Amino acid sequence: MERPDKPERLDRFMAQANAAYYANHDPFRDFTTAPEISQVFGEILGLWAAIVWEQMGRPAPVLLAELGPGRGTLMRDARRAIGQAMPDFAAALRLHLVETSPRLRAAQAALLPDAVWHDDIATLPPGPMILLANEFLDALPIRQFVRRGAGWMERFVMEGRFIEAAATEAPGSVAAEGDVIEINEPARAIAATLAARLANQGGAALFLDYGPARSAAGDSLQALRTARPADPLADPGAADLTAHVDFQAFAAHAAAAQVHGPVQQGPFLAGLGLFQRSGRLARTQDATRASQMMHAAQRLAEPDRMGGLFKALAVCQPGQPVPPGFE
Ligand code: SAH
């Protein structure tokens, strides 16, 4: 992708850069996600979905949906665990994947040949639904506003750097001079649409992603290229651009349904049996693989690694029992 030579609003820049990036790269050369670190991650989310399905009264058929499934690893592992633990749910579920990258759709189809693909959540068929999304919201484009004097400027991108223009709206009220406030409009729209749908038609959605539990000022835009931080503006389309998820704002926009969390990923996964399951699996492996498996579990759960910055948040139909991990 060419660098814009006239001012491009940051969210539009980020959307184009990521579309080009996901269409032309294997993102997993640049970053590693939880399902690629340990198969137990997807297995635990599959068991989470199975328990929620029981809590919903075992509707059949039921949609099992995922947003941004990457290589399809999470859902493959989830499905295997569901098939072993709850064959009735395995038989009732209809798999629907929301994915824009043709390249990743092909990878997903190799593992999940019976899935139906969608460009966005608008075309998901009606009915009760359980939805999973890991590291999806962080890839959605953000706007950035900067507090200047008594007003706000908005950030645009031109020739590899930021320029500021007077904001046509105010992202908040109080902030200190120079504070950056980020707004993820597509994430807010997804929260609102899903909450309305789940409230009306039943079901639950589970989001895992990184970001603070409470809204905070700060520039969290980042680029990763071969696992190293890169300049997010320099070479659009060559690196994966992400931003922290504002879970408080997301929860506020999902208020039509019942929101649980956010809770830290470490205690969430540990409470759902991450270490027991990894330990059982490790006992069937040779010493090297066994130690890799236990290290993978620690990487997902330890507070100073992925266990603290990553959070889990659930959106459920009001009146439904509290889903596992949020008690
Ligand atoms: N959930 C996977 C992949 C995370 S990477 C994992 O945990 O490994 C982000 C994923 O979201 C990729 O599959 C990417 O192609 C997809 N994606 C990014 N923006 C999207 C959008 N606007 N609509 C649908 N999918 C999107």
Short mmCIF file of C-alpha atoms and ligand atoms in Angstrom, two decimals, residues 22 28 31 33 35-36 66-70 98-101 104 108 119 134-136 139-140, ligand 1:
data_model
loop_
_atom_site.label_atom_id
_atom_site.label_comp_id
_atom_site.label_asym_id
_atom_site.label_seq_id
_atom_site.Cartn_x
_atom_site.Cartn_y
_atom_site.Cartn_z
CA TYR A 22 -4.10 -9.47 6.19
CA PHE A 28 1.46 -15.52 12.34
CA PHE A 31 2.84 -12.33 16.02
CA THR A 33 -1.72 -15.61 19.60
CA PRO A 35 -4.48 -20.56 20.39
CA GLU A 36 -1.14 -20.89 18.58
CA GLU A 66 -16.17 -16.78 15.77
CA LEU A 67 -14.92 -13.32 14.82
CA GLY A 68 -11.48 -13.18 13.15
CA PRO A 69 -10.60 -16.88 13.45
CA GLY A 70 -7.02 -16.49 12.15
CA VAL A 98 -16.63 -13.74 10.34
CA GLU A 99 -13.43 -13.17 8.38
CA THR A 100 -12.50 -10.62 5.71
CA SER A 101 -9.13 -12.00 4.60
CA LEU A 104 -7.10 -16.67 6.16
CA GLN A 108 -9.75 -21.81 8.12
CA ASP A 119 -17.77 -10.39 5.93
CA ASN A 134 -9.80 -13.77 20.51
CA GLU A 135 -7.60 -10.82 19.51
CA PHE A 136 -10.25 -9.54 17.10
CA ALA A 139 -7.29 -5.18 14.97
CA LEU A 140 -10.25 -2.84 14.35
N1 SAH B 1 -8.39 -15.08 16.54
C1 SAH B 1 -7.17 -15.49 15.87
C2 SAH B 1 -6.59 -14.41 14.95
C3 SAH B 1 -6.35 -13.04 15.52
S1 SAH B 1 -5.71 -11.94 14.29
C4 SAH B 1 -6.16 -15.96 16.88
O1 SAH B 1 -6.38 -15.78 18.06
O2 SAH B 1 -5.15 -16.52 16.48
C5 SAH B 1 -7.14 -11.01 13.79
C6 SAH B 1 -8.10 -11.77 12.94
O3 SAH B 1 -9.20 -10.92 12.64
C7 SAH B 1 -7.59 -12.25 11.59
O4 SAH B 1 -8.23 -13.46 11.27
C8 SAH B 1 -8.03 -11.11 10.66
O5 SAH B 1 -8.05 -11.45 9.31
C9 SAH B 1 -9.40 -10.83 11.22
N2 SAH B 1 -9.93 -9.49 10.95
C10 SAH B 1 -9.30 -8.30 11.13
N3 SAH B 1 -10.12 -7.27 10.87
C11 SAH B 1 -11.31 -7.82 10.53
C12 SAH B 1 -12.58 -7.26 10.17
N4 SAH B 1 -12.77 -5.95 10.10
N5 SAH B 1 -13.59 -8.12 9.89
C13 SAH B 1 -13.40 -9.46 9.97
N6 SAH B 1 -12.23 -10.04 10.32
C14 SAH B 1 -11.19 -9.23 10.59
#
